[in-house]
mmCIF file of C-alpha atoms in Angstrom:
data_model
loop_
_atom_site.group_PDB
_atom_site.id
_atom_site.type_symbol
_atom_site.label_atom_id
_atom_site.label_comp_id
_atom_site.label_asym_id
_atom_site.label_seq_id
_atom_site.Cartn_x
_atom_site.Cartn_y
_atom_site.Cartn_z
ATOM 1 C CA MET Q 1 100.878 -15.001 -59.804
ATOM 2 C CA CYS Q 2 97.385 -14.308 -58.269
ATOM 3 C CA GLN Q 3 96.420 -10.783 -57.485
ATOM 4 C CA TYR Q 4 94.876 -10.050 -54.057
ATOM 5 C CA PHE Q 5 92.797 -7.102 -52.788
ATOM 6 C CA LEU Q 6 92.831 -5.503 -49.385
ATOM 7 C CA SER Q 7 89.269 -5.346 -47.961
ATOM 8 C CA SER Q 8 88.400 -4.788 -44.319
ATOM 9 C CA ASN Q 9 91.909 -5.578 -43.262
ATOM 10 C CA TYR Q 10 91.672 -8.934 -45.018
ATOM 11 C CA LEU Q 11 93.182 -10.114 -48.295
ATOM 12 C CA LEU Q 12 90.367 -11.483 -50.548
ATOM 13 C CA PRO Q 13 90.741 -13.170 -53.889
ATOM 14 C CA PRO Q 14 88.995 -11.461 -56.862
ATOM 15 C CA GLU Q 15 86.306 -14.128 -57.296
ATOM 16 C CA VAL Q 16 85.155 -13.783 -53.671
ATOM 17 C CA PHE Q 17 84.932 -10.032 -53.949
ATOM 18 C CA ASN Q 18 82.965 -10.280 -57.197
ATOM 19 C CA ARG Q 19 80.420 -12.543 -55.494
ATOM 20 C CA THR Q 20 79.878 -9.958 -52.786
ATOM 21 C CA GLN Q 21 79.427 -7.305 -55.436
ATOM 22 C CA ASP Q 22 76.804 -9.400 -57.203
ATOM 23 C CA PHE Q 23 74.934 -9.918 -53.928
ATOM 24 C CA GLU Q 24 74.992 -6.184 -53.193
ATOM 25 C CA ARG Q 25 73.762 -5.443 -56.725
ATOM 26 C CA GLU Q 26 70.759 -7.712 -56.252
ATOM 27 C CA ARG Q 27 69.954 -6.118 -52.890
ATOM 28 C CA LEU Q 28 70.115 -2.604 -54.316
ATOM 29 C CA VAL Q 29 67.939 -3.538 -57.284
ATOM 30 C CA TYR Q 30 65.355 -5.071 -54.918
ATOM 31 C CA PHE Q 31 65.133 -1.978 -52.722
ATOM 32 C CA LYS Q 32 65.030 0.307 -55.753
ATOM 33 C CA ASP Q 33 62.057 -1.559 -57.197
ATOM 34 C CA LEU Q 34 60.375 -1.649 -53.772
ATOM 35 C CA PHE Q 35 60.572 2.106 -53.218
ATOM 36 C CA SER Q 36 59.574 2.778 -56.817
ATOM 37 C CA ASN Q 37 56.388 0.751 -56.386
ATOM 38 C CA LEU Q 38 55.727 2.451 -53.042
ATOM 39 C CA HIS Q 39 56.018 5.844 -54.682
ATOM 40 C CA LYS Q 40 53.563 4.871 -57.385
ATOM 41 C CA ALA Q 41 51.076 3.656 -54.756
ATOM 42 C CA LEU Q 42 51.317 6.856 -52.716
ATOM 43 C CA ASP Q 43 51.192 9.203 -55.701
ATOM 44 C CA VAL Q 44 47.373 9.530 -55.867
ATOM 45 C CA THR Q 45 47.566 12.392 -58.370
ATOM 46 C CA GLN Q 46 48.324 9.907 -61.132
ATOM 47 C CA ARG Q 47 45.054 7.962 -60.645
ATOM 48 C CA THR Q 48 41.965 9.045 -62.585
ATOM 49 C CA ASP Q 49 39.469 8.079 -59.848
ATOM 50 C CA PHE Q 50 41.286 10.224 -57.286
ATOM 51 C CA LYS Q 51 41.335 13.117 -59.730
ATOM 52 C CA ALA Q 52 37.526 12.969 -59.914
ATOM 53 C CA ILE Q 53 37.247 12.976 -56.108
ATOM 54 C CA TYR Q 54 39.391 16.075 -55.723
ATOM 55 C CA SER Q 55 37.550 17.768 -58.581
ATOM 56 C CA ASP Q 56 34.164 17.145 -56.925
ATOM 57 C CA LEU Q 57 35.493 18.416 -53.592
ATOM 58 C CA GLU Q 58 36.701 21.599 -55.212
ATOM 59 C CA GLN Q 59 33.305 22.168 -56.845
ATOM 60 C CA SER Q 60 31.470 21.530 -53.546
ATOM 61 C CA ILE Q 61 33.583 24.114 -51.772
ATOM 62 C CA ALA Q 62 33.011 26.623 -54.548
ATOM 63 C CA HIS Q 63 29.221 26.150 -54.439
ATOM 64 C CA CYS Q 64 28.935 26.846 -50.680
ATOM 65 C CA ASN Q 65 26.497 29.749 -50.116
ATOM 66 C CA ILE Q 66 27.203 31.492 -46.832
ATOM 67 C CA GLU Q 67 23.993 33.543 -46.764
ATOM 68 C CA VAL Q 68 21.779 30.515 -47.383
ATOM 69 C CA ASP Q 69 23.489 28.628 -44.559
ATOM 70 C CA LEU Q 70 23.034 31.515 -42.114
ATOM 71 C CA ALA Q 71 19.365 31.889 -43.095
ATOM 72 C CA TRP Q 72 18.726 28.154 -42.558
ATOM 73 C CA TRP Q 73 20.333 28.244 -39.109
ATOM 74 C CA SER Q 74 18.291 31.291 -38.086
ATOM 75 C CA THR Q 75 15.065 29.595 -39.236
ATOM 76 C CA HIS Q 76 15.699 26.330 -37.384
ATOM 77 C CA HIS Q 77 17.705 27.457 -34.334
ATOM 78 C CA GLY Q 78 17.553 31.261 -34.206
ATOM 79 C CA VAL Q 79 15.187 34.177 -33.904
ATOM 80 C CA ASP Q 80 13.241 33.255 -37.070
ATOM 81 C CA MET Q 81 12.195 29.807 -35.847
ATOM 82 C CA PRO Q 82 8.423 29.297 -35.264
ATOM 83 C CA ALA Q 83 7.111 29.646 -31.715
ATOM 84 C CA VAL Q 84 6.417 26.371 -29.903
ATOM 85 C CA LEU Q 85 3.508 26.893 -27.519
ATOM 86 C CA PRO Q 86 3.011 24.538 -24.545
ATOM 87 C CA GLU Q 87 0.469 21.760 -25.027
ATOM 88 C CA PHE Q 88 -1.931 20.536 -22.372
ATOM 89 C CA GLU Q 89 -1.441 16.933 -21.315
ATOM 90 C CA GLU Q 90 -4.224 14.699 -20.071
ATOM 91 C CA TYR Q 91 -4.011 13.916 -16.380
ATOM 92 C CA SER Q 92 -3.017 10.328 -15.629
ATOM 93 C CA PRO Q 93 -3.352 8.960 -12.069
ATOM 94 C CA GLU Q 94 -0.486 6.532 -12.728
ATOM 95 C CA LEU Q 95 1.977 9.429 -13.043
ATOM 96 C CA THR Q 96 1.108 11.036 -9.728
ATOM 97 C CA THR Q 97 3.761 11.232 -7.045
ATOM 98 C CA ILE Q 98 3.480 8.666 -4.305
ATOM 99 C CA SER Q 99 2.758 10.487 -1.053
ATOM 100 C CA ASN Q 100 2.348 9.447 2.541
ATOM 101 C CA LYS Q 101 -0.214 6.666 2.885
ATOM 102 C CA LYS Q 102 -1.358 7.887 6.318
ATOM 103 C CA ARG Q 103 -3.178 10.883 4.887
ATOM 104 C CA SER Q 104 -5.707 8.665 3.148
ATOM 105 C CA GLN Q 105 -7.086 7.292 6.425
ATOM 106 C CA LEU Q 106 -8.144 10.622 7.922
ATOM 107 C CA SER Q 107 -8.411 14.145 6.639
ATOM 108 C CA GLU Q 108 -6.327 16.955 8.037
ATOM 109 C CA THR Q 109 -7.283 17.680 11.634
ATOM 110 C CA ASN Q 110 -6.058 21.246 11.771
ATOM 111 C CA THR Q 111 -8.975 22.520 9.685
ATOM 112 C CA GLY Q 112 -11.569 22.304 12.490
ATOM 113 C CA VAL Q 113 -14.220 19.803 13.534
ATOM 114 C CA THR Q 114 -14.897 16.944 11.116
ATOM 115 C CA LEU Q 115 -18.539 16.767 10.034
ATOM 116 C CA THR Q 116 -19.850 13.258 10.706
ATOM 117 C CA GLY Q 117 -23.584 13.636 10.147
ATOM 118 C CA ILE Q 118 -26.209 16.065 8.885
ATOM 119 C CA THR Q 119 -29.603 16.359 10.540
ATOM 120 C CA PRO Q 120 -32.319 18.284 8.704
ATOM 121 C CA VAL Q 121 -33.635 21.287 10.603
ATOM 122 C CA ILE Q 122 -37.339 21.133 11.392
ATOM 123 C CA SER Q 123 -38.945 24.534 10.985
ATOM 124 C CA SER Q 124 -42.164 23.583 12.758
ATOM 125 C CA PRO Q 125 -43.105 21.061 15.451
ATOM 126 C CA ALA Q 126 -43.546 17.625 13.945
ATOM 127 C CA GLN Q 127 -46.955 16.048 14.135
ATOM 128 C CA ILE Q 128 -46.568 12.756 15.986
ATOM 129 C CA SER Q 129 -49.058 10.203 14.763
ATOM 130 C CA PRO Q 130 -49.965 7.477 17.204
ATOM 131 C CA ASP Q 131 -49.130 3.938 16.249
ATOM 132 C CA LYS Q 132 -51.566 1.119 16.783
ATOM 133 C CA HIS Q 133 -48.921 -1.020 18.467
ATOM 134 C CA SER Q 134 -47.489 1.664 20.753
ATOM 135 C CA GLU Q 135 -49.662 4.221 22.435
ATOM 136 C CA PRO Q 136 -48.054 7.462 23.665
ATOM 137 C CA TYR Q 137 -47.362 7.389 27.383
ATOM 138 C CA VAL Q 138 -49.744 10.287 28.190
ATOM 139 C CA LYS Q 139 -52.607 10.269 30.618
ATOM 140 C CA LYS Q 140 -55.908 11.245 29.122
ATOM 141 C CA SER Q 141 -58.165 13.568 31.054
ATOM 142 C CA THR Q 142 -61.883 13.726 30.586
ATOM 143 C CA ASN Q 143 -62.336 16.880 32.639
ATOM 144 C CA GLY Q 144 -59.980 19.190 30.754
ATOM 145 C CA PRO Q 145 -57.936 19.621 27.602
ATOM 146 C CA GLN Q 146 -55.290 17.039 26.817
ATOM 147 C CA ALA Q 147 -51.673 18.017 27.229
ATOM 148 C CA THR Q 148 -49.551 18.044 24.083
ATOM 149 C CA LEU Q 149 -46.059 16.561 23.825
ATOM 150 C CA PRO Q 150 -43.233 19.083 24.033
ATOM 151 C CA THR Q 151 -40.784 19.516 21.183
ATOM 152 C CA PRO Q 152 -37.146 20.633 21.182
ATOM 153 C CA PHE Q 153 -38.293 24.000 19.940
ATOM 154 C CA ASP Q 154 -40.612 24.722 22.875
ATOM 155 C CA ASP Q 155 -39.443 27.215 25.448
ATOM 156 C CA PHE Q 156 -39.250 25.764 28.934
ATOM 157 C CA SER Q 157 -39.514 28.046 31.942
ATOM 158 C CA PRO Q 158 -36.431 27.805 34.189
ATOM 159 C CA THR Q 159 -38.498 28.793 37.238
ATOM 160 C CA SER Q 160 -40.706 25.750 37.255
ATOM 161 C CA ASP Q 161 -39.174 23.164 39.578
ATOM 162 C CA SER Q 162 -41.646 20.374 39.010
ATOM 163 C CA LYS Q 163 -43.653 19.500 35.927
ATOM 164 C CA SER Q 164 -46.372 17.040 35.339
ATOM 165 C CA PHE Q 165 -45.672 13.752 33.605
ATOM 166 C CA GLU Q 166 -47.514 14.964 30.532
ATOM 167 C CA GLN Q 167 -45.183 17.941 30.158
ATOM 168 C CA THR Q 168 -41.940 16.005 30.701
ATOM 169 C CA ALA Q 169 -42.549 13.233 28.171
ATOM 170 C CA GLU Q 170 -39.324 12.703 26.208
ATOM 171 C CA PRO Q 171 -39.633 13.212 22.449
ATOM 172 C CA PRO Q 172 -38.291 10.612 19.988
ATOM 173 C CA ARG Q 173 -34.500 10.620 19.649
ATOM 174 C CA SER Q 174 -34.705 10.758 15.872
ATOM 175 C CA ALA Q 175 -36.121 14.279 16.073
ATOM 176 C CA LEU Q 176 -33.223 15.608 18.149
ATOM 177 C CA PRO Q 177 -30.353 17.252 16.238
ATOM 178 C CA VAL Q 178 -27.030 15.415 16.358
ATOM 179 C CA ALA Q 179 -24.230 17.545 17.750
ATOM 180 C CA PRO Q 180 -20.950 17.287 15.879
ATOM 181 C CA PRO Q 181 -18.038 15.733 17.776
ATOM 182 C CA THR Q 182 -15.617 17.999 19.529
ATOM 183 C CA ALA Q 183 -11.986 18.359 18.531
ATOM 184 C CA ALA Q 184 -10.937 16.131 21.441
ATOM 185 C CA GLU Q 185 -13.178 13.298 20.178
ATOM 186 C CA VAL Q 186 -11.758 13.334 16.644
ATOM 187 C CA PRO Q 187 -8.784 10.949 16.343
ATOM 188 C CA THR Q 188 -5.631 12.415 14.952
ATOM 189 C CA ALA Q 189 -3.447 11.002 12.169
ATOM 190 C CA ASP Q 190 -0.803 9.983 14.704
ATOM 191 C CA GLU Q 191 -3.333 7.875 16.601
ATOM 192 C CA LEU Q 192 -4.203 5.980 13.388
ATOM 193 C CA SER Q 193 -0.657 5.665 12.180
ATOM 194 C CA ASP Q 194 0.474 3.005 14.642
ATOM 195 C CA ALA Q 195 -1.752 0.057 15.508
ATOM 196 C CA ASP Q 196 -4.953 0.865 13.601
ATOM 197 C CA TYR Q 197 -3.338 1.748 10.298
ATOM 198 C CA TYR Q 198 -0.809 -1.090 10.383
ATOM 199 C CA ALA Q 199 -3.552 -3.609 11.201
ATOM 200 C CA SER Q 200 -5.768 -2.441 8.324
ATOM 201 C CA ALA Q 201 -2.894 -2.563 5.827
ATOM 202 C CA THR Q 202 -1.611 -6.033 6.789
ATOM 203 C CA TYR Q 203 -4.949 -7.702 7.604
ATOM 204 C CA ASP Q 204 -5.671 -10.649 5.282
ATOM 205 C CA ASP Q 205 -9.193 -12.064 5.215
ATOM 206 C CA GLY Q 206 -8.213 -14.903 2.864
ATOM 207 C CA ARG Q 207 -10.250 -13.785 -0.129
ATOM 208 C CA PRO Q 208 -8.694 -14.412 -3.567
ATOM 209 C CA GLY Q 209 -7.137 -11.475 -5.372
ATOM 210 C CA VAL Q 210 -6.395 -10.458 -8.950
ATOM 211 C CA PRO Q 211 -3.030 -11.699 -10.311
ATOM 212 C CA VAL Q 212 -0.659 -8.870 -11.232
ATOM 213 C CA ARG Q 213 2.931 -8.729 -12.472
ATOM 214 C CA ALA Q 214 5.593 -6.397 -11.055
ATOM 215 C CA LEU Q 215 6.840 -3.884 -13.633
ATOM 216 C CA TYR Q 216 9.723 -2.476 -11.578
ATOM 217 C CA ASP Q 217 11.779 -3.358 -8.530
ATOM 218 C CA TYR Q 218 10.465 -2.029 -5.234
ATOM 219 C CA THR Q 219 11.943 -2.309 -1.735
ATOM 220 C CA SER Q 220 9.621 -1.744 1.210
ATOM 221 C CA GLN Q 221 10.227 1.430 3.190
ATOM 222 C CA GLU Q 222 7.893 0.492 6.066
ATOM 223 C CA ASP Q 223 6.737 -2.719 7.723
ATOM 224 C CA ASP Q 224 3.320 -2.656 6.052
ATOM 225 C CA GLU Q 225 4.728 -2.590 2.491
ATOM 226 C CA LEU Q 226 5.612 -5.417 0.084
ATOM 227 C CA THR Q 227 9.008 -6.004 -1.512
ATOM 228 C CA PHE Q 228 9.302 -7.399 -5.048
ATOM 229 C CA VAL Q 229 11.414 -7.330 -8.193
ATOM 230 C CA ALA Q 230 10.374 -6.834 -11.797
ATOM 231 C CA GLY Q 231 8.629 -9.942 -13.102
ATOM 232 C CA ASP Q 232 7.274 -11.224 -9.765
ATOM 233 C CA ILE Q 233 3.638 -12.340 -9.788
ATOM 234 C CA PHE Q 234 1.426 -11.675 -6.771
ATOM 235 C CA GLU Q 235 -2.202 -10.819 -5.964
ATOM 236 C CA LYS Q 236 -3.949 -7.457 -5.772
ATOM 237 C CA LEU Q 237 -6.576 -7.387 -3.014
ATOM 238 C CA GLU Q 238 -7.785 -3.770 -3.224
ATOM 239 C CA ASP Q 239 -7.705 -1.077 -5.887
ATOM 240 C CA ALA Q 240 -5.574 2.041 -5.542
ATOM 241 C CA ASP Q 241 -6.617 4.654 -3.021
ATOM 242 C CA ASP Q 242 -6.470 8.419 -3.493
ATOM 243 C CA GLN Q 243 -2.746 8.383 -2.665
ATOM 244 C CA GLY Q 244 -1.791 5.776 -5.304
ATOM 245 C CA TRP Q 245 -1.358 2.692 -3.053
ATOM 246 C CA CYS Q 246 -2.849 -0.763 -3.599
ATOM 247 C CA LYS Q 247 -3.248 -3.599 -1.138
ATOM 248 C CA GLY Q 248 -1.849 -6.949 -2.238
ATOM 249 C CA ARG Q 249 -0.644 -10.347 -1.106
ATOM 250 C CA LYS Q 250 2.786 -11.844 -1.832
ATOM 251 C CA ASP Q 251 4.227 -15.058 -0.389
ATOM 252 C CA GLY Q 252 1.252 -15.332 1.971
ATOM 253 C CA ARG Q 253 1.729 -11.816 3.417
ATOM 254 C CA ALA Q 254 -0.600 -8.859 2.876
ATOM 255 C CA GLY Q 255 0.708 -5.332 2.500
ATOM 256 C CA LEU Q 256 0.731 -2.167 0.417
ATOM 257 C CA TYR Q 257 2.571 -1.395 -2.814
ATOM 258 C CA PRO Q 258 2.585 1.514 -5.333
ATOM 259 C CA ALA Q 259 -0.225 1.065 -7.844
ATOM 260 C CA ASN Q 260 1.863 1.974 -10.889
ATOM 261 C CA TYR Q 261 4.590 -0.548 -10.000
ATOM 262 C CA ALA Q 262 2.468 -3.556 -11.087
ATOM 263 C CA GLY Q 263 0.103 -4.285 -13.963
ATOM 264 C CA PRO Q 264 -2.508 -6.920 -14.805
ATOM 265 C CA ILE Q 265 -1.374 -10.146 -16.391
#
């Protein structure tokens, strides 16, 4: 008579149960070997190369010198570091700040009258030599002394109402001093900023220019300026003024652009 076993509320024959036991044995052996190999891989203390690494680390920590480290830090980043004195840099016009272009057309008007000409001062009356082609318009008298031409330095009497033709001869204009213009005659920067300045900046006489290449992007801020991007090629018509602006031509239009925004090709 066959013997049966009660397992999970089912009656199993012995050979079926033994097969399940064999399968479970193989599974347990597999996991045991797997975890054993994992333990050997994680146990770094058993490897000679890892032992050398930890030994070197321990020696490095032991050889740390605190005083030497503090002295090095004070020398390079503390109170013992050498003094760094400022150095003079050579002035470069290309690094100057771009200022208002309108100042270059006329100097400041609030400083007084602008000097437009200098006339040398004559300390003594000039001797006028007659020219063979033009005789002085003076009547000659044979009965008395000849009258001399007046100069700007002669004193005229305000009481004399009428003078002879010899005394009222007008001296040459070149000998008269030139009076400087008054403040009302000097144009202001606002008067040049509209039509005159715009016309001079955008006027194109058709002459060929020097090819230049844009180094940076620039967008015009006013109507008389050029717009370009880095790499564009256009022509330079005039060199930079005292404010750092050049006159150029791009796409058939003349205008101004910053001098350090373009370079020669």
